[in-house]
């Protein structure tokens, strides 16, 4: 969860993928245990999405024109791109045979969905776009997985909790809510 709660890893972990389609600076906010983050899209990315919308006759969510990301506590992440694609992810704990939670392990479930198409849209073109977006998303997730696993391994060597910095407000809000749920 922490990986999707902080945004500063994007430049280092995704310089040839996610960072190539975004522009500007993240705007993040905490809403109790939930949080949001928004970043603009590059001119080229906006042009690509405009072309996709026109070709596939998609009806966008007009209030979401950038990349908008929301965390619904405790384990739901929703990303909206140009109001035309949604990525819905849940992070679920893995359990040992005895029912104990396996620390540092989770199962990610995700689904990508394009906006609703108007009648007469090309099914073949939609299939091609969906395949491209699925490949891109798999690449992002693989990049995140390697970094998240390394961060987890490193955190196990610390003898005290990490100090959270200015750019980690969403992580702090999550930890506060989690500790509250655990009665701490």
mmCIF file with all atom_site columns, C-alpha atoms in Angstrom:
data_model
loop_
_atom_site.group_PDB
_atom_site.id
_atom_site.type_symbol
_atom_site.label_atom_id
_atom_site.label_alt_id
_atom_site.label_comp_id
_atom_site.label_asym_id
_atom_site.label_entity_id
_atom_site.label_seq_id
_atom_site.pdbx_PDB_ins_code
_atom_site.Cartn_x
_atom_site.Cartn_y
_atom_site.Cartn_z
_atom_site.occupancy
_atom_site.B_iso_or_equiv
_atom_site.pdbx_formal_charge
_atom_site.auth_seq_id
_atom_site.auth_comp_id
_atom_site.auth_asym_id
_atom_site.auth_atom_id
_atom_site.pdbx_PDB_model_num
ATOM 1   C CA . UNK A 1 1   ? 0.000   0.000   0.000   1.00 0.00 ? 1   UNK A CA 1
ATOM 2   C CA . UNK A 1 2   ? 2.789   2.435   0.809   1.00 0.00 ? 2   UNK A CA 1
ATOM 3   C CA . UNK A 1 3   ? 4.087   2.212   -2.748  1.00 0.00 ? 3   UNK A CA 1
ATOM 4   C CA . UNK A 1 4   ? 0.824   3.564   -4.163  1.00 0.00 ? 4   UNK A CA 1
ATOM 5   C CA . UNK A 1 5   ? 0.503   6.147   -1.397  1.00 0.00 ? 5   UNK A CA 1
ATOM 6   C CA . UNK A 1 6   ? 3.669   8.059   -2.186  1.00 0.00 ? 6   UNK A CA 1
ATOM 7   C CA . UNK A 1 7   ? 4.338   9.674   -5.530  1.00 0.00 ? 7   UNK A CA 1
ATOM 8   C CA . UNK A 1 8   ? 8.040   10.514  -5.432  1.00 0.00 ? 8   UNK A CA 1
ATOM 9   C CA . UNK A 1 9   ? 9.029   7.030   -6.594  1.00 0.00 ? 9   UNK A CA 1
ATOM 10  C CA . UNK A 1 10  ? 7.536   7.715   -10.051 1.00 0.00 ? 10  UNK A CA 1
ATOM 11  C CA . UNK A 1 11  ? 10.579  9.631   -11.336 1.00 0.00 ? 11  UNK A CA 1
ATOM 12  C CA . UNK A 1 12  ? 13.060  6.972   -10.205 1.00 0.00 ? 12  UNK A CA 1
ATOM 13  C CA . UNK A 1 13  ? 11.063  3.778   -10.763 1.00 0.00 ? 13  UNK A CA 1
ATOM 14  C CA . UNK A 1 14  ? 9.046   4.675   -13.866 1.00 0.00 ? 14  UNK A CA 1
ATOM 15  C CA . UNK A 1 15  ? 11.219  7.105   -15.895 1.00 0.00 ? 15  UNK A CA 1
ATOM 16  C CA . UNK A 1 16  ? 10.527  5.284   -19.181 1.00 0.00 ? 16  UNK A CA 1
ATOM 17  C CA . UNK A 1 17  ? 6.897   4.365   -18.504 1.00 0.00 ? 17  UNK A CA 1
ATOM 18  C CA . UNK A 1 18  ? 4.532   6.326   -16.258 1.00 0.00 ? 18  UNK A CA 1
ATOM 19  C CA . UNK A 1 19  ? 6.674   9.471   -16.085 1.00 0.00 ? 19  UNK A CA 1
ATOM 20  C CA . UNK A 1 20  ? 6.672   9.766   -19.883 1.00 0.00 ? 20  UNK A CA 1
ATOM 21  C CA . UNK A 1 21  ? 2.891   10.277  -19.939 1.00 0.00 ? 21  UNK A CA 1
ATOM 22  C CA . UNK A 1 22  ? 2.603   12.694  -16.988 1.00 0.00 ? 22  UNK A CA 1
ATOM 23  C CA . UNK A 1 23  ? 3.574   16.342  -16.649 1.00 0.00 ? 23  UNK A CA 1
ATOM 24  C CA . UNK A 1 24  ? 3.950   18.726  -13.770 1.00 0.00 ? 24  UNK A CA 1
ATOM 25  C CA . UNK A 1 25  ? 3.804   18.184  -10.055 1.00 0.00 ? 25  UNK A CA 1
ATOM 26  C CA . UNK A 1 26  ? 1.570   15.941  -8.006  1.00 0.00 ? 26  UNK A CA 1
ATOM 27  C CA . UNK A 1 27  ? -1.151  17.537  -5.903  1.00 0.00 ? 27  UNK A CA 1
ATOM 28  C CA . UNK A 1 28  ? -1.943  15.250  -2.973  1.00 0.00 ? 28  UNK A CA 1
ATOM 29  C CA . UNK A 1 29  ? -4.463  15.490  -0.161  1.00 0.00 ? 29  UNK A CA 1
ATOM 30  C CA . UNK A 1 30  ? -5.544  13.386  2.778   1.00 0.00 ? 30  UNK A CA 1
ATOM 31  C CA . UNK A 1 31  ? -9.242  12.924  3.553   1.00 0.00 ? 31  UNK A CA 1
ATOM 32  C CA . UNK A 1 32  ? -9.273  11.185  6.920   1.00 0.00 ? 32  UNK A CA 1
ATOM 33  C CA . UNK A 1 33  ? -8.078  7.638   6.215   1.00 0.00 ? 33  UNK A CA 1
ATOM 34  C CA . UNK A 1 34  ? -8.514  8.130   2.451   1.00 0.00 ? 34  UNK A CA 1
ATOM 35  C CA . UNK A 1 35  ? -6.317  10.178  0.111   1.00 0.00 ? 35  UNK A CA 1
ATOM 36  C CA . UNK A 1 36  ? -6.017  11.510  -3.410  1.00 0.00 ? 36  UNK A CA 1
ATOM 37  C CA . UNK A 1 37  ? -3.257  12.472  -5.811  1.00 0.00 ? 37  UNK A CA 1
ATOM 38  C CA . UNK A 1 38  ? -3.479  14.209  -9.189  1.00 0.00 ? 38  UNK A CA 1
ATOM 39  C CA . UNK A 1 39  ? -0.888  14.950  -11.873 1.00 0.00 ? 39  UNK A CA 1
ATOM 40  C CA . UNK A 1 40  ? -1.280  16.411  -15.344 1.00 0.00 ? 40  UNK A CA 1
ATOM 41  C CA . UNK A 1 41  ? -0.815  14.528  -18.592 1.00 0.00 ? 41  UNK A CA 1
ATOM 42  C CA . UNK A 1 42  ? 1.699   15.510  -21.278 1.00 0.00 ? 42  UNK A CA 1
ATOM 43  C CA . UNK A 1 43  ? 0.462   17.199  -24.449 1.00 0.00 ? 43  UNK A CA 1
ATOM 44  C CA . UNK A 1 44  ? 1.298   14.042  -26.408 1.00 0.00 ? 44  UNK A CA 1
ATOM 45  C CA . UNK A 1 45  ? -0.604  11.870  -23.949 1.00 0.00 ? 45  UNK A CA 1
ATOM 46  C CA . UNK A 1 46  ? -3.655  14.131  -24.086 1.00 0.00 ? 46  UNK A CA 1
ATOM 47  C CA . UNK A 1 47  ? -3.539  14.025  -27.895 1.00 0.00 ? 47  UNK A CA 1
ATOM 48  C CA . UNK A 1 48  ? -3.313  10.204  -27.803 1.00 0.00 ? 48  UNK A CA 1
ATOM 49  C CA . UNK A 1 49  ? -6.290  9.934   -25.437 1.00 0.00 ? 49  UNK A CA 1
ATOM 50  C CA . UNK A 1 50  ? -8.292  12.423  -27.541 1.00 0.00 ? 50  UNK A CA 1
ATOM 51  C CA . UNK A 1 51  ? -7.623  10.217  -30.577 1.00 0.00 ? 51  UNK A CA 1
ATOM 52  C CA . UNK A 1 52  ? -8.620  7.081   -28.672 1.00 0.00 ? 52  UNK A CA 1
ATOM 53  C CA . UNK A 1 53  ? -11.828 8.744   -27.465 1.00 0.00 ? 53  UNK A CA 1
ATOM 54  C CA . UNK A 1 54  ? -12.725 9.831   -30.985 1.00 0.00 ? 54  UNK A CA 1
ATOM 55  C CA . UNK A 1 55  ? -11.814 6.530   -32.680 1.00 0.00 ? 55  UNK A CA 1
ATOM 56  C CA . UNK A 1 56  ? -13.530 4.364   -30.064 1.00 0.00 ? 56  UNK A CA 1
ATOM 57  C CA . UNK A 1 57  ? -16.427 6.794   -29.529 1.00 0.00 ? 57  UNK A CA 1
ATOM 58  C CA . UNK A 1 58  ? -15.813 6.876   -25.777 1.00 0.00 ? 58  UNK A CA 1
ATOM 59  C CA . UNK A 1 59  ? -17.786 9.024   -23.376 1.00 0.00 ? 59  UNK A CA 1
ATOM 60  C CA . UNK A 1 60  ? -15.320 10.511  -20.861 1.00 0.00 ? 60  UNK A CA 1
ATOM 61  C CA . UNK A 1 61  ? -15.920 11.476  -17.265 1.00 0.00 ? 61  UNK A CA 1
ATOM 62  C CA . UNK A 1 62  ? -15.515 15.211  -17.852 1.00 0.00 ? 62  UNK A CA 1
ATOM 63  C CA . UNK A 1 63  ? -14.606 16.056  -14.244 1.00 0.00 ? 63  UNK A CA 1
ATOM 64  C CA . UNK A 1 64  ? -11.414 13.935  -14.493 1.00 0.00 ? 64  UNK A CA 1
ATOM 65  C CA . UNK A 1 65  ? -9.070  15.217  -17.194 1.00 0.00 ? 65  UNK A CA 1
ATOM 66  C CA . UNK A 1 66  ? -5.660  14.367  -15.706 1.00 0.00 ? 66  UNK A CA 1
ATOM 67  C CA . UNK A 1 67  ? -4.354  11.290  -13.927 1.00 0.00 ? 67  UNK A CA 1
ATOM 68  C CA . UNK A 1 68  ? -6.354  11.122  -10.711 1.00 0.00 ? 68  UNK A CA 1
ATOM 69  C CA . UNK A 1 69  ? -5.552  8.566   -8.046  1.00 0.00 ? 69  UNK A CA 1
ATOM 70  C CA . UNK A 1 70  ? -7.573  7.747   -4.925  1.00 0.00 ? 70  UNK A CA 1
ATOM 71  C CA . UNK A 1 71  ? -6.989  5.425   -2.004  1.00 0.00 ? 71  UNK A CA 1
ATOM 72  C CA . UNK A 1 72  ? -10.080 4.214   -0.194  1.00 0.00 ? 72  UNK A CA 1
ATOM 73  C CA . UNK A 1 73  ? -8.899  2.868   3.160   1.00 0.00 ? 73  UNK A CA 1
ATOM 74  C CA . UNK A 1 74  ? -7.830  0.205   3.762   1.00 0.00 ? 74  UNK A CA 1
ATOM 75  C CA . UNK A 1 75  ? -6.910  -1.462  0.453   1.00 0.00 ? 75  UNK A CA 1
ATOM 76  C CA . UNK A 1 76  ? -8.642  -0.020  -2.611  1.00 0.00 ? 76  UNK A CA 1
ATOM 77  C CA . UNK A 1 77  ? -6.768  2.100   -5.171  1.00 0.00 ? 77  UNK A CA 1
ATOM 78  C CA . UNK A 1 78  ? -8.497  3.729   -8.127  1.00 0.00 ? 78  UNK A CA 1
ATOM 79  C CA . UNK A 1 79  ? -6.653  5.519   -10.922 1.00 0.00 ? 79  UNK A CA 1
ATOM 80  C CA . UNK A 1 80  ? -8.504  7.500   -13.592 1.00 0.00 ? 80  UNK A CA 1
ATOM 81  C CA . UNK A 1 81  ? -6.697  8.555   -16.750 1.00 0.00 ? 81  UNK A CA 1
ATOM 82  C CA . UNK A 1 82  ? -8.111  11.430  -18.812 1.00 0.00 ? 82  UNK A CA 1
ATOM 83  C CA . UNK A 1 83  ? -11.584 10.435  -17.623 1.00 0.00 ? 83  UNK A CA 1
ATOM 84  C CA . UNK A 1 84  ? -11.393 7.560   -20.111 1.00 0.00 ? 84  UNK A CA 1
ATOM 85  C CA . UNK A 1 85  ? -9.755  4.651   -18.277 1.00 0.00 ? 85  UNK A CA 1
ATOM 86  C CA . UNK A 1 86  ? -10.073 3.335   -14.746 1.00 0.00 ? 86  UNK A CA 1
ATOM 87  C CA . UNK A 1 87  ? -7.579  1.105   -12.990 1.00 0.00 ? 87  UNK A CA 1
ATOM 88  C CA . UNK A 1 88  ? -9.068  -0.536  -9.912  1.00 0.00 ? 88  UNK A CA 1
ATOM 89  C CA . UNK A 1 89  ? -6.694  -2.337  -7.570  1.00 0.00 ? 89  UNK A CA 1
ATOM 90  C CA . UNK A 1 90  ? -7.158  -4.146  -4.273  1.00 0.00 ? 90  UNK A CA 1
ATOM 91  C CA . UNK A 1 91  ? -4.304  -5.274  -2.064  1.00 0.00 ? 91  UNK A CA 1
ATOM 92  C CA . UNK A 1 92  ? -5.247  -8.345  -0.058  1.00 0.00 ? 92  UNK A CA 1
ATOM 93  C CA . UNK A 1 93  ? -3.188  -10.036 2.661   1.00 0.00 ? 93  UNK A CA 1
ATOM 94  C CA . UNK A 1 94  ? -1.912  -13.560 2.134   1.00 0.00 ? 94  UNK A CA 1
ATOM 95  C CA . UNK A 1 95  ? -2.422  -16.113 4.884   1.00 0.00 ? 95  UNK A CA 1
ATOM 96  C CA . UNK A 1 96  ? -0.420  -19.074 6.143   1.00 0.00 ? 96  UNK A CA 1
ATOM 97  C CA . UNK A 1 97  ? -2.177  -22.472 6.422   1.00 0.00 ? 97  UNK A CA 1
ATOM 98  C CA . UNK A 1 98  ? -2.757  -21.770 10.128  1.00 0.00 ? 98  UNK A CA 1
ATOM 99  C CA . UNK A 1 99  ? -4.638  -18.562 9.255   1.00 0.00 ? 99  UNK A CA 1
ATOM 100 C CA . UNK A 1 100 ? -1.892  -16.153 10.290  1.00 0.00 ? 100 UNK A CA 1
ATOM 101 C CA . UNK A 1 101 ? -1.214  -13.187 8.019   1.00 0.00 ? 101 UNK A CA 1
ATOM 102 C CA . UNK A 1 102 ? 2.057   -13.544 6.120   1.00 0.00 ? 102 UNK A CA 1
ATOM 103 C CA . UNK A 1 103 ? 4.030   -10.330 6.767   1.00 0.00 ? 103 UNK A CA 1
ATOM 104 C CA . UNK A 1 104 ? 5.306   -8.560  3.683   1.00 0.00 ? 104 UNK A CA 1
ATOM 105 C CA . UNK A 1 105 ? 3.106   -10.543 1.314   1.00 0.00 ? 105 UNK A CA 1
ATOM 106 C CA . UNK A 1 106 ? -0.069  -9.558  -0.481  1.00 0.00 ? 106 UNK A CA 1
ATOM 107 C CA . UNK A 1 107 ? -2.140  -10.447 -3.476  1.00 0.00 ? 107 UNK A CA 1
ATOM 108 C CA . UNK A 1 108 ? -2.853  -7.658  -5.946  1.00 0.00 ? 108 UNK A CA 1
ATOM 109 C CA . UNK A 1 109 ? -6.081  -7.829  -7.885  1.00 0.00 ? 109 UNK A CA 1
ATOM 110 C CA . UNK A 1 110 ? -6.533  -5.250  -10.625 1.00 0.00 ? 110 UNK A CA 1
ATOM 111 C CA . UNK A 1 111 ? -8.801  -4.449  -13.482 1.00 0.00 ? 111 UNK A CA 1
ATOM 112 C CA . UNK A 1 112 ? -8.554  -1.913  -16.268 1.00 0.00 ? 112 UNK A CA 1
ATOM 113 C CA . UNK A 1 113 ? -11.723 -0.524  -17.820 1.00 0.00 ? 113 UNK A CA 1
ATOM 114 C CA . UNK A 1 114 ? -12.229 1.908   -20.670 1.00 0.00 ? 114 UNK A CA 1
ATOM 115 C CA . UNK A 1 115 ? -15.108 4.375   -20.681 1.00 0.00 ? 115 UNK A CA 1
ATOM 116 C CA . UNK A 1 116 ? -18.424 3.401   -22.190 1.00 0.00 ? 116 UNK A CA 1
ATOM 117 C CA . UNK A 1 117 ? -18.508 3.505   -25.978 1.00 0.00 ? 117 UNK A CA 1
ATOM 118 C CA . UNK A 1 118 ? -21.264 4.983   -28.083 1.00 0.00 ? 118 UNK A CA 1
ATOM 119 C CA . UNK A 1 119 ? -22.985 2.777   -30.676 1.00 0.00 ? 119 UNK A CA 1
ATOM 120 C CA . UNK A 1 120 ? -20.984 2.050   -33.814 1.00 0.00 ? 120 UNK A CA 1
ATOM 121 C CA . UNK A 1 121 ? -17.563 1.963   -32.129 1.00 0.00 ? 121 UNK A CA 1
ATOM 122 C CA . UNK A 1 122 ? -14.960 -0.395  -33.563 1.00 0.00 ? 122 UNK A CA 1
ATOM 123 C CA . UNK A 1 123 ? -14.621 -3.509  -31.396 1.00 0.00 ? 123 UNK A CA 1
ATOM 124 C CA . UNK A 1 124 ? -11.288 -4.400  -33.031 1.00 0.00 ? 124 UNK A CA 1
ATOM 125 C CA . UNK A 1 125 ? -9.815  -0.958  -32.354 1.00 0.00 ? 125 UNK A CA 1
ATOM 126 C CA . UNK A 1 126 ? -11.016 -1.132  -28.749 1.00 0.00 ? 126 UNK A CA 1
ATOM 127 C CA . UNK A 1 127 ? -9.393  -4.548  -28.350 1.00 0.00 ? 127 UNK A CA 1
ATOM 128 C CA . UNK A 1 128 ? -6.098  -3.162  -29.661 1.00 0.00 ? 128 UNK A CA 1
ATOM 129 C CA . UNK A 1 129 ? -6.160  -0.194  -27.275 1.00 0.00 ? 129 UNK A CA 1
ATOM 130 C CA . UNK A 1 130 ? -7.093  -2.433  -24.336 1.00 0.00 ? 130 UNK A CA 1
ATOM 131 C CA . UNK A 1 131 ? -4.170  -4.750  -25.166 1.00 0.00 ? 131 UNK A CA 1
ATOM 132 C CA . UNK A 1 132 ? -1.744  -1.806  -25.320 1.00 0.00 ? 132 UNK A CA 1
ATOM 133 C CA . UNK A 1 133 ? -2.989  -0.435  -21.994 1.00 0.00 ? 133 UNK A CA 1
ATOM 134 C CA . UNK A 1 134 ? -2.851  -3.860  -20.317 1.00 0.00 ? 134 UNK A CA 1
ATOM 135 C CA . UNK A 1 135 ? 0.771   -4.323  -21.456 1.00 0.00 ? 135 UNK A CA 1
ATOM 136 C CA . UNK A 1 136 ? 1.698   -0.857  -20.180 1.00 0.00 ? 136 UNK A CA 1
ATOM 137 C CA . UNK A 1 137 ? 0.028   -1.553  -16.822 1.00 0.00 ? 137 UNK A CA 1
ATOM 138 C CA . UNK A 1 138 ? 1.785   -4.930  -16.444 1.00 0.00 ? 138 UNK A CA 1
ATOM 139 C CA . UNK A 1 139 ? 5.107   -3.187  -17.032 1.00 0.00 ? 139 UNK A CA 1
ATOM 140 C CA . UNK A 1 140 ? 4.320   -0.574  -14.356 1.00 0.00 ? 140 UNK A CA 1
ATOM 141 C CA . UNK A 1 141 ? 3.299   -3.248  -11.867 1.00 0.00 ? 141 UNK A CA 1
ATOM 142 C CA . UNK A 1 142 ? 6.494   -5.232  -12.490 1.00 0.00 ? 142 UNK A CA 1
ATOM 143 C CA . UNK A 1 143 ? 8.559   -2.087  -11.875 1.00 0.00 ? 143 UNK A CA 1
ATOM 144 C CA . UNK A 1 144 ? 6.659   -1.412  -8.648  1.00 0.00 ? 144 UNK A CA 1
ATOM 145 C CA . UNK A 1 145 ? 6.932   -5.007  -7.461  1.00 0.00 ? 145 UNK A CA 1
ATOM 146 C CA . UNK A 1 146 ? 10.721  -5.119  -7.623  1.00 0.00 ? 146 UNK A CA 1
ATOM 147 C CA . UNK A 1 147 ? 11.050  -1.850  -5.701  1.00 0.00 ? 147 UNK A CA 1
ATOM 148 C CA . UNK A 1 148 ? 8.379   -2.749  -3.130  1.00 0.00 ? 148 UNK A CA 1
ATOM 149 C CA . UNK A 1 149 ? 10.044  -6.096  -2.413  1.00 0.00 ? 149 UNK A CA 1
ATOM 150 C CA . UNK A 1 150 ? 13.434  -4.417  -1.947  1.00 0.00 ? 150 UNK A CA 1
ATOM 151 C CA . UNK A 1 151 ? 11.917  -1.753  0.333   1.00 0.00 ? 151 UNK A CA 1
ATOM 152 C CA . UNK A 1 152 ? 10.215  -4.442  2.430   1.00 0.00 ? 152 UNK A CA 1
ATOM 153 C CA . UNK A 1 153 ? 13.479  -6.364  2.798   1.00 0.00 ? 153 UNK A CA 1
ATOM 154 C CA . UNK A 1 154 ? 15.255  -3.180  3.873   1.00 0.00 ? 154 UNK A CA 1
ATOM 155 C CA . UNK A 1 155 ? 12.554  -2.271  6.378   1.00 0.00 ? 155 UNK A CA 1
ATOM 156 C CA . UNK A 1 156 ? 13.071  -5.588  8.153   1.00 0.00 ? 156 UNK A CA 1
ATOM 157 C CA . UNK A 1 157 ? 16.619  -4.560  9.037   1.00 0.00 ? 157 UNK A CA 1
ATOM 158 C CA . UNK A 1 158 ? 15.526  -1.430  10.934  1.00 0.00 ? 158 UNK A CA 1
ATOM 159 C CA . UNK A 1 159 ? 15.176  -1.528  14.688  1.00 0.00 ? 159 UNK A CA 1
ATOM 160 C CA . UNK A 1 160 ? 12.692  1.350   14.814  1.00 0.00 ? 160 UNK A CA 1
ATOM 161 C CA . UNK A 1 161 ? 9.891   2.729   12.591  1.00 0.00 ? 161 UNK A CA 1
ATOM 162 C CA . UNK A 1 162 ? 10.855  4.942   9.686   1.00 0.00 ? 162 UNK A CA 1
ATOM 163 C CA . UNK A 1 163 ? 10.446  8.692   9.976   1.00 0.00 ? 163 UNK A CA 1
ATOM 164 C CA . UNK A 1 164 ? 7.956   9.906   7.416   1.00 0.00 ? 164 UNK A CA 1
ATOM 165 C CA . UNK A 1 165 ? 8.856   13.011  5.427   1.00 0.00 ? 165 UNK A CA 1
ATOM 166 C CA . UNK A 1 166 ? 6.937   15.908  3.931   1.00 0.00 ? 166 UNK A CA 1
ATOM 167 C CA . UNK A 1 167 ? 6.055   13.967  0.761   1.00 0.00 ? 167 UNK A CA 1
ATOM 168 C CA . UNK A 1 168 ? 4.612   11.064  2.729   1.00 0.00 ? 168 UNK A CA 1
ATOM 169 C CA . UNK A 1 169 ? 1.410   12.601  4.098   1.00 0.00 ? 169 UNK A CA 1
ATOM 170 C CA . UNK A 1 170 ? -0.719  9.956   2.417   1.00 0.00 ? 170 UNK A CA 1
ATOM 171 C CA . UNK A 1 171 ? 1.366   7.225   4.097   1.00 0.00 ? 171 UNK A CA 1
ATOM 172 C CA . UNK A 1 172 ? 1.035   8.990   7.454   1.00 0.00 ? 172 UNK A CA 1
ATOM 173 C CA . UNK A 1 173 ? -2.769  9.202   7.073   1.00 0.00 ? 173 UNK A CA 1
ATOM 174 C CA . UNK A 1 174 ? -2.893  5.501   6.183   1.00 0.00 ? 174 UNK A CA 1
ATOM 175 C CA . UNK A 1 175 ? -0.726  4.529   9.195   1.00 0.00 ? 175 UNK A CA 1
ATOM 176 C CA . UNK A 1 176 ? -2.850  6.654   11.527  1.00 0.00 ? 176 UNK A CA 1
ATOM 177 C CA . UNK A 1 177 ? -6.049  4.999   10.286  1.00 0.00 ? 177 UNK A CA 1
ATOM 178 C CA . UNK A 1 178 ? -4.502  1.519   10.390  1.00 0.00 ? 178 UNK A CA 1
ATOM 179 C CA . UNK A 1 179 ? -3.221  1.954   13.944  1.00 0.00 ? 179 UNK A CA 1
ATOM 180 C CA . UNK A 1 180 ? -6.657  3.261   14.946  1.00 0.00 ? 180 UNK A CA 1
ATOM 181 C CA . UNK A 1 181 ? -8.315  0.152   13.483  1.00 0.00 ? 181 UNK A CA 1
ATOM 182 C CA . UNK A 1 182 ? -5.842  -2.014  15.390  1.00 0.00 ? 182 UNK A CA 1
ATOM 183 C CA . UNK A 1 183 ? -6.682  -0.236  18.659  1.00 0.00 ? 183 UNK A CA 1
ATOM 184 C CA . UNK A 1 184 ? -3.258  1.372   19.021  1.00 0.00 ? 184 UNK A CA 1
#
